[in-house]
PDB file of C-alpha atoms in Angstrom:
ATOM      1  CA  UNK A 146      -9.789  -3.768 -22.489  1.00 44.00           C
ATOM      2  CA  UNK A 147      -9.620  -2.437 -18.787  1.00 45.00           C
ATOM      3  CA  UNK A 148     -12.229  -0.046 -17.474  1.00 43.00           C
ATOM      4  CA  UNK A 149     -12.306   1.258 -14.139  1.00 43.00           C
ATOM      5  CA  UNK A 150     -15.245   1.709 -11.750  1.00 39.00           C
ATOM      6  CA  UNK A 151     -15.264   3.502  -8.305  1.00 39.00           C
ATOM      7  CA  UNK A 152     -15.451   1.344  -5.121  1.00 39.00           C
ATOM      8  CA  UNK A 153     -13.921   1.126  -1.866  1.00 36.00           C
ATOM      9  CA  UNK A 154     -12.228  -2.357  -0.744  1.00 39.00           C
ATOM     10  CA  UNK A 155     -11.437  -2.816   2.862  1.00 36.00           C
ATOM     11  CA  UNK A 156      -9.844  -6.256   2.598  1.00 36.00           C
ATOM     12  CA  UNK A 157      -6.377  -6.465   4.758  1.00 36.00           C
ATOM     13  CA  UNK A 158      -3.439  -8.317   5.011  1.00 36.00           C
ATOM     14  CA  UNK A 159      -1.090  -8.000   7.991  1.00 35.00           C
ATOM     15  CA  UNK A 160       2.719  -8.506   8.445  1.00 39.00           C
ATOM     16  CA  UNK A 161       4.424  -9.534  11.501  1.00 42.00           C
ATOM     17  CA  UNK A 162       5.102  -6.764  14.276  1.00 44.00           C
ATOM     18  CA  UNK A 163       6.609  -6.956  17.807  1.00 46.00           C
ATOM     19  CA  UNK A 164       4.833  -5.889  20.984  1.00 47.00           C
ATOM     20  CA  UNK A 165       5.380  -2.197  21.991  1.00 48.00           C
ATOM     21  CA  UNK A 166       4.748  -0.223  25.282  1.00 52.00           C
ATOM     22  CA  UNK A 167       1.192   0.498  26.252  1.00 48.00           C
ATOM     23  CA  UNK A 168       0.094   4.363  26.154  1.00 56.00           C
ATOM     24  CA  UNK A 169      -3.160   5.654  27.863  1.00 61.00           C
ATOM     25  CA  UNK A 170      -3.227   9.050  26.358  1.00 70.00           C
ATOM     26  CA  UNK A 171      -3.522   8.275  22.689  1.00 71.00           C
ATOM     27  CA  UNK A 172      -7.083   9.993  22.350  1.00 78.00           C
ATOM     28  CA  UNK A 173      -5.128  13.294  22.786  1.00 86.00           C
ATOM     29  CA  UNK A 174      -2.777  12.602  20.125  1.00 94.00           C
ATOM     30  CA  UNK A 175      -2.432  13.812  16.572  1.00 96.00           C
ATOM     31  CA  UNK A 176      -0.911  12.008  13.508  1.00 97.00           C
ATOM     32  CA  UNK A 177       0.744  13.155  10.596  1.00 98.00           C
ATOM     33  CA  UNK A 178       1.496  10.746   7.750  1.00 99.00           C
ATOM     34  CA  UNK A 179       4.325  11.377   5.104  1.00 99.00           C
ATOM     35  CA  UNK A 180       5.599   9.765   2.110  1.00 99.00           C
ATOM     36  CA  UNK A 181       9.263  10.100   2.124  1.00 98.00           C
ATOM     37  CA  UNK A 182       9.705   7.678  -1.104  1.00 98.00           C
ATOM     38  CA  UNK A 183       7.220   7.932  -4.012  1.00 98.00           C
ATOM     39  CA  UNK A 184       6.962   5.337  -6.462  1.00 98.00           C
ATOM     40  CA  UNK A 185       7.684   6.381  -9.887  1.00 98.00           C
ATOM     41  CA  UNK A 186       6.485   3.769 -12.406  1.00 98.00           C
ATOM     42  CA  UNK A 187       5.071   0.357 -12.644  1.00 97.00           C
ATOM     43  CA  UNK A 188       4.163  -2.460 -15.210  1.00 96.00           C
ATOM     44  CA  UNK A 189       0.753  -3.241 -15.497  1.00 93.00           C
ATOM     45  CA  UNK A 190       0.010  -6.998 -14.499  1.00 88.00           C
ATOM     46  CA  UNK A 191      -3.055  -7.462 -16.228  1.00 84.00           C
ATOM     47  CA  UNK A 192      -5.452  -9.905 -14.883  1.00 78.00           C
ATOM     48  CA  UNK A 193      -2.838 -12.576 -14.390  1.00 71.00           C
ATOM     49  CA  UNK A 194      -0.494 -13.129 -11.434  1.00 66.00           C
ATOM     50  CA  UNK A 195       2.466 -14.638 -13.338  1.00 72.00           C
ATOM     51  CA  UNK A 196       5.621 -12.301 -13.790  1.00 73.00           C
ATOM     52  CA  UNK A 197       4.210  -9.453 -11.621  1.00 85.00           C
ATOM     53  CA  UNK A 198       6.386  -6.509 -11.252  1.00 90.00           C
ATOM     54  CA  UNK A 199       5.800  -4.267  -7.984  1.00 94.00           C
ATOM     55  CA  UNK A 200       5.808  -0.448  -8.065  1.00 97.00           C
ATOM     56  CA  UNK A 201       9.252   0.926  -8.396  1.00 96.00           C
ATOM     57  CA  UNK A 202      10.745   2.249  -6.158  1.00 96.00           C
ATOM     58  CA  UNK A 203       8.584   0.734  -3.440  1.00 96.00           C
ATOM     59  CA  UNK A 204       6.520   3.403  -1.543  1.00 98.00           C
ATOM     60  CA  UNK A 205       7.708   4.355   2.031  1.00 98.00           C
ATOM     61  CA  UNK A 206       5.818   6.191   4.534  1.00 99.00           C
ATOM     62  CA  UNK A 207       6.571   7.770   7.817  1.00 99.00           C
ATOM     63  CA  UNK A 208       4.181   8.649  10.629  1.00 99.00           C
ATOM     64  CA  UNK A 209       4.789  11.171  12.977  1.00 98.00           C
ATOM     65  CA  UNK A 210       2.640  11.314  16.397  1.00 98.00           C
ATOM     66  CA  UNK A 211       2.145  14.483  18.504  1.00 97.00           C
ATOM     67  CA  UNK A 212       0.854  14.811  22.056  1.00 95.00           C
ATOM     68  CA  UNK A 213      -1.700  17.321  23.067  1.00 94.00           C
ATOM     69  CA  UNK A 214       1.001  19.970  23.254  1.00 95.00           C
ATOM     70  CA  UNK A 215       2.187  19.488  19.740  1.00 95.00           C
ATOM     71  CA  UNK A 216       5.250  17.610  20.950  1.00 96.00           C
ATOM     72  CA  UNK A 217       6.481  14.723  18.920  1.00 97.00           C
ATOM     73  CA  UNK A 218       6.471  11.626  20.878  1.00 96.00           C
ATOM     74  CA  UNK A 219       9.471   8.995  20.379  1.00 96.00           C
ATOM     75  CA  UNK A 220       8.423   5.782  18.724  1.00 96.00           C
ATOM     76  CA  UNK A 221       9.514   3.390  21.523  1.00 95.00           C
ATOM     77  CA  UNK A 222       7.118   5.324  23.750  1.00 95.00           C
ATOM     78  CA  UNK A 223       3.941   4.579  21.611  1.00 93.00           C
ATOM     79  CA  UNK A 224       1.865   1.379  21.400  1.00 92.00           C
ATOM     80  CA  UNK A 225       2.066   1.207  17.592  1.00 94.00           C
ATOM     81  CA  UNK A 226       1.181  -2.636  17.436  1.00 93.00           C
ATOM     82  CA  UNK A 227      -2.120  -1.673  15.789  1.00 94.00           C
ATOM     83  CA  UNK A 228      -0.985   1.033  13.352  1.00 97.00           C
ATOM     84  CA  UNK A 229      -2.020   0.335   9.909  1.00 97.00           C
ATOM     85  CA  UNK A 230      -1.950   1.738   6.578  1.00 98.00           C
ATOM     86  CA  UNK A 231      -4.048   0.851   3.628  1.00 98.00           C
ATOM     87  CA  UNK A 232      -3.357   1.589   0.051  1.00 98.00           C
ATOM     88  CA  UNK A 233      -5.782   2.225  -2.728  1.00 97.00           C
ATOM     89  CA  UNK A 234      -5.838   3.603  -6.294  1.00 98.00           C
ATOM     90  CA  UNK A 235      -7.083   6.792  -7.376  1.00 97.00           C
ATOM     91  CA  UNK A 236      -7.324   8.924 -10.590  1.00 97.00           C
ATOM     92  CA  UNK A 237      -4.471  11.434 -11.135  1.00 97.00           C
ATOM     93  CA  UNK A 238      -6.588  14.433 -10.216  1.00 97.00           C
ATOM     94  CA  UNK A 239      -7.602  12.338  -6.782  1.00 97.00           C
ATOM     95  CA  UNK A 240     -11.124  12.818  -7.433  1.00 97.00           C
ATOM     96  CA  UNK A 241     -12.060   9.296  -8.156  1.00 95.00           C
ATOM     97  CA  UNK A 242     -11.204   6.008  -6.345  1.00 94.00           C
ATOM     98  CA  UNK A 243     -10.441   2.969  -8.594  1.00 94.00           C
ATOM     99  CA  UNK A 244     -10.709   0.106  -6.504  1.00 88.00           C
ATOM    100  CA  UNK A 245     -11.935  -2.205  -9.067  1.00 88.00           C
ATOM    101  CA  UNK A 246     -11.311  -2.704 -12.771  1.00 85.00           C
ATOM    102  CA  UNK A 247     -13.611  -4.842 -15.234  1.00 76.00           C
ATOM    103  CA  UNK A 248     -12.175  -7.350 -17.482  1.00 76.00           C
ATOM    104  CA  UNK A 249     -14.719  -7.521 -20.404  1.00 64.00           C
ATOM    105  CA  UNK A 250     -12.390  -9.678 -22.414  1.00 56.00           C
ATOM    106  CA  UNK A 251     -13.625 -12.712 -20.445  1.00 49.00           C
ATOM    107  CA  UNK A 252     -16.920 -12.158 -21.815  1.00 46.00           C
ATOM    108  CA  UNK A 253     -15.865 -12.992 -25.459  1.00 39.00           C
ATOM    109  CA  UNK A 254     -13.521 -15.704 -24.398  1.00 44.00           C
ATOM    110  CA  UNK A 255     -13.136 -17.995 -27.216  1.00 42.00           C
ATOM    111  CA  UNK A 256     -10.158 -19.961 -25.665  1.00 49.00           C
ATOM    112  CA  UNK A 257     -10.653 -23.581 -24.355  1.00 48.00           C
ATOM    113  CA  UNK A 258     -11.523 -23.732 -20.618  1.00 51.00           C
ATOM    114  CA  UNK A 259      -8.597 -24.084 -18.259  1.00 52.00           C
ATOM    115  CA  UNK A 260      -8.051 -24.895 -14.653  1.00 55.00           C
ATOM    116  CA  UNK A 261      -6.048 -21.761 -13.567  1.00 56.00           C
ATOM    117  CA  UNK A 262      -7.810 -20.594 -10.373  1.00 60.00           C
ATOM    118  CA  UNK A 263      -7.313 -17.267 -11.318  1.00 54.00           C
ATOM    119  CA  UNK A 264      -8.766 -17.375 -14.910  1.00 53.00           C
ATOM    120  CA  UNK A 265     -11.816 -19.328 -13.219  1.00 55.00           C
ATOM    121  CA  UNK A 266     -12.595 -16.729 -10.688  1.00 52.00           C
ATOM    122  CA  UNK A 267     -12.480 -14.245 -13.319  1.00 50.00           C
ATOM    123  CA  UNK A 268     -15.371 -15.978 -15.567  1.00 55.00           C
ATOM    124  CA  UNK A 269     -17.376 -16.261 -12.447  1.00 60.00           C
ATOM    125  CA  UNK A 270     -16.997 -12.262 -11.777  1.00 65.00           C
ATOM    126  CA  UNK A 271     -15.077 -10.078 -14.109  1.00 75.00           C
ATOM    127  CA  UNK A 272     -14.130  -7.489 -11.557  1.00 76.00           C
ATOM    128  CA  UNK A 273     -10.952  -7.748  -9.906  1.00 86.00           C
ATOM    129  CA  UNK A 274      -9.104  -5.422  -7.628  1.00 91.00           C
ATOM    130  CA  UNK A 275      -7.111  -2.890  -9.227  1.00 93.00           C
ATOM    131  CA  UNK A 276      -4.072  -3.245  -6.949  1.00 95.00           C
ATOM    132  CA  UNK A 277      -2.248  -6.449  -6.501  1.00 93.00           C
ATOM    133  CA  UNK A 278      -0.042  -7.764  -3.668  1.00 94.00           C
ATOM    134  CA  UNK A 279       0.272  -6.309  -0.141  1.00 94.00           C
ATOM    135  CA  UNK A 280      -2.269  -3.225   0.070  1.00 97.00           C
ATOM    136  CA  UNK A 281      -1.817  -3.072   3.836  1.00 97.00           C
ATOM    137  CA  UNK A 282       1.250  -2.364   5.920  1.00 98.00           C
ATOM    138  CA  UNK A 283       1.651  -2.566   9.754  1.00 97.00           C
ATOM    139  CA  UNK A 284       4.032  -0.376  11.566  1.00 98.00           C
ATOM    140  CA  UNK A 285       7.818  -1.027  11.802  1.00 97.00           C
ATOM    141  CA  UNK A 286      10.306   0.649  13.961  1.00 97.00           C
ATOM    142  CA  UNK A 287      13.357   1.541  11.980  1.00 98.00           C
ATOM    143  CA  UNK A 288      16.478   4.012  12.095  1.00 98.00           C
ATOM    144  CA  UNK A 289      16.330   6.543   9.059  1.00 98.00           C
ATOM    145  CA  UNK A 290      19.207   7.659   7.260  1.00 97.00           C
ATOM    146  CA  UNK A 291      20.308  10.020  10.073  1.00 97.00           C
ATOM    147  CA  UNK A 292      20.072   7.225  12.560  1.00 97.00           C
ATOM    148  CA  UNK A 293      16.650   8.455  14.327  1.00 97.00           C
ATOM    149  CA  UNK A 294      14.039   6.056  15.315  1.00 98.00           C
ATOM    150  CA  UNK A 295      10.804   6.322  13.265  1.00 98.00           C
ATOM    151  CA  UNK A 296       7.627   4.674  12.616  1.00 98.00           C
ATOM    152  CA  UNK A 297       7.432   3.520   8.899  1.00 99.00           C
ATOM    153  CA  UNK A 298       5.230   1.610   6.621  1.00 98.00           C
ATOM    154  CA  UNK A 299       6.894  -0.011   3.602  1.00 98.00           C
ATOM    155  CA  UNK A 300       4.627  -1.197   0.374  1.00 98.00           C
ATOM    156  CA  UNK A 301       7.408  -3.401  -1.694  1.00 95.00           C
ATOM    157  CA  UNK A 302       4.759  -5.761  -3.074  1.00 95.00           C
ATOM    158  CA  UNK A 303       2.106  -3.496  -4.593  1.00 96.00           C
ATOM    159  CA  UNK A 304       1.301  -3.876  -8.428  1.00 95.00           C
ATOM    160  CA  UNK A 305      -1.322  -2.134 -10.591  1.00 95.00           C
ATOM    161  CA  UNK A 306      -3.570  -4.221 -12.995  1.00 93.00           C
ATOM    162  CA  UNK A 307      -3.895  -1.579 -15.611  1.00 93.00           C
ATOM    163  CA  UNK A 308      -1.889   0.994 -17.391  1.00 94.00           C
ATOM    164  CA  UNK A 309      -2.184   4.738 -17.377  1.00 96.00           C
ATOM    165  CA  UNK A 310      -1.395   7.545 -14.940  1.00 98.00           C
ATOM    166  CA  UNK A 311      -2.770   7.356 -11.415  1.00 98.00           C
ATOM    167  CA  UNK A 312      -1.860   8.179  -7.623  1.00 98.00           C
ATOM    168  CA  UNK A 313      -1.621   6.028  -4.811  1.00 98.00           C
ATOM    169  CA  UNK A 314      -3.554   7.097  -1.725  1.00 98.00           C
ATOM    170  CA  UNK A 315      -2.375   5.727   1.651  1.00 99.00           C
ATOM    171  CA  UNK A 316      -5.019   5.825   4.746  1.00 98.00           C
ATOM    172  CA  UNK A 317      -3.508   5.512   8.176  1.00 98.00           C
ATOM    173  CA  UNK A 318      -5.549   3.682  10.996  1.00 96.00           C
ATOM    174  CA  UNK A 319      -5.014   2.903  14.624  1.00 94.00           C
ATOM    175  CA  UNK A 320      -7.272  -0.274  14.801  1.00 90.00           C
ATOM    176  CA  UNK A 321      -6.808  -0.454  18.741  1.00 84.00           C
ATOM    177  CA  UNK A 322      -8.291   3.107  19.156  1.00 67.00           C
ATOM    178  CA  UNK A 323     -11.372   1.741  17.198  1.00 54.00           C
ATOM    179  CA  UNK A 324     -12.240  -1.074  19.303  1.00 58.00           C
ATOM    180  CA  UNK A 325     -13.162  -3.416  16.268  1.00 53.00           C
ATOM    181  CA  UNK A 326     -14.246  -5.953  18.697  1.00 53.00           C
ATOM    182  CA  UNK A 327     -17.518  -3.948  18.695  1.00 54.00           C
ATOM    183  CA  UNK A 328     -17.433  -2.089  15.583  1.00 58.00           C
ATOM    184  CA  UNK A 329     -16.737  -3.169  11.932  1.00 63.00           C
ATOM    185  CA  UNK A 330     -15.802   0.443  10.829  1.00 74.00           C
ATOM    186  CA  UNK A 331     -12.629   2.072  11.440  1.00 81.00           C
ATOM    187  CA  UNK A 332     -11.660   5.754  11.174  1.00 90.00           C
ATOM    188  CA  UNK A 333      -9.121   7.251   9.158  1.00 95.00           C
ATOM    189  CA  UNK A 334      -6.643   9.201  11.162  1.00 96.00           C
ATOM    190  CA  UNK A 335      -4.693  10.576   8.294  1.00 98.00           C
ATOM    191  CA  UNK A 336      -4.357  10.027   4.738  1.00 98.00           C
ATOM    192  CA  UNK A 337      -1.886  11.271   1.820  1.00 98.00           C
ATOM    193  CA  UNK A 338      -1.471  11.001  -1.825  1.00 99.00           C
ATOM    194  CA  UNK A 339       1.760  10.076  -4.029  1.00 98.00           C
ATOM    195  CA  UNK A 340       2.937  11.964  -6.860  1.00 98.00           C
ATOM    196  CA  UNK A 341       1.828  10.902 -10.213  1.00 98.00           C
ATOM    197  CA  UNK A 342       2.761   7.254 -11.007  1.00 98.00           C
ATOM    198  CA  UNK A 343       3.075   5.964 -14.727  1.00 98.00           C
ATOM    199  CA  UNK A 344       2.014   2.491 -15.229  1.00 97.00           C
ATOM    200  CA  UNK A 345       3.329   0.972 -18.511  1.00 97.00           C
ATOM    201  CA  UNK A 346       2.424  -1.896 -20.544  1.00 95.00           C
ATOM    202  CA  UNK A 347       4.693  -4.841 -20.377  1.00 92.00           C
ATOM    203  CA  UNK A 348       6.056  -3.917 -24.070  1.00 94.00           C
ATOM    204  CA  UNK A 349       6.784  -0.121 -22.967  1.00 97.00           C
ATOM    205  CA  UNK A 350       7.816  -0.437 -19.449  1.00 96.00           C
ATOM    206  CA  UNK A 351      11.396   0.899 -19.131  1.00 96.00           C
ATOM    207  CA  UNK A 352      12.693  -1.327 -16.247  1.00 94.00           C
ATOM    208  CA  UNK A 353      12.725  -1.599 -12.320  1.00 94.00           C
ATOM    209  CA  UNK A 354      14.494   1.143 -10.663  1.00 94.00           C
ATOM    210  CA  UNK A 355      17.661   0.220  -8.410  1.00 94.00           C
ATOM    211  CA  UNK A 356      16.985   0.077  -4.797  1.00 94.00           C
ATOM    212  CA  UNK A 357      17.361   3.441  -3.336  1.00 96.00           C
ATOM    213  CA  UNK A 358      19.710   4.133  -0.133  1.00 96.00           C
ATOM    214  CA  UNK A 359      16.747   4.214   2.075  1.00 97.00           C
ATOM    215  CA  UNK A 360      15.575   0.702   0.980  1.00 96.00           C
ATOM    216  CA  UNK A 361      19.039  -0.525   1.356  1.00 96.00           C
ATOM    217  CA  UNK A 362      19.347   1.014   4.742  1.00 97.00           C
ATOM    218  CA  UNK A 363      16.366  -0.549   5.936  1.00 97.00           C
ATOM    219  CA  UNK A 364      17.385  -3.871   4.561  1.00 96.00           C
ATOM    220  CA  UNK A 365      20.776  -3.837   6.471  1.00 95.00           C
ATOM    221  CA  UNK A 366      18.378  -3.419   9.632  1.00 95.00           C
ATOM    222  CA  UNK A 367      16.648  -6.783   8.788  1.00 93.00           C
ATOM    223  CA  UNK A 368      13.805  -5.604   6.934  1.00 93.00           C
ATOM    224  CA  UNK A 369      12.783  -8.575   4.449  1.00 89.00           C
ATOM    225  CA  UNK A 370      12.484  -6.299   1.189  1.00 90.00           C
ATOM    226  CA  UNK A 371      13.759  -7.514  -2.149  1.00 86.00           C
ATOM    227  CA  UNK A 372      16.607  -5.215  -3.300  1.00 85.00           C
ATOM    228  CA  UNK A 373      18.134  -4.546  -6.515  1.00 77.00           C
ATOM    229  CA  UNK A 374      21.676  -3.431  -7.199  1.00 67.00           C
TER     230      UNK A 374
END
């Protein structure tokens, strides 16, 4: 049985990103984060990491940046090196964060001890992150389907431990503007919620969705994401 508790996790993983031009007016910028590809379903991965399936289709977000006059700034004129989006899990009504899940099965585990690292960690602490995989995405400059450059964040390796109906929340940070060398707290510049996503058990999961035209378009530009035909 899996139970959820509310918490906020700030652990991060980072992907490679090329250097971008410097800009000195970002304190006047406004940011708009938009989900351009919503996940539809997922298969719960429980507390093991074997045969894990990511949310399908993968969430893809686009960031729009505007100057003090409300004009959109071209991606190549922005230093997006430290632009980062963090994913978290929420209830469907968006009222509760569900960042940790509790596995009370380990309290009654009658199976022989195992050397499996994940199992040993759970026995020491039965609380686990509700999201598994890459929960942080760095900005990537790509062409959209119309050929226009944009700032994108792709979450192609994101799984959910428990079944149910949830939403994903994506929060945007500019880590450079927060001067994290002297501070441990970053300010959220914008955030968005996905549409409802259904997480199935392994037995009821209807299967992965074929790669979308947008995902294939990014793949052809060199983005390293798994594609399904």
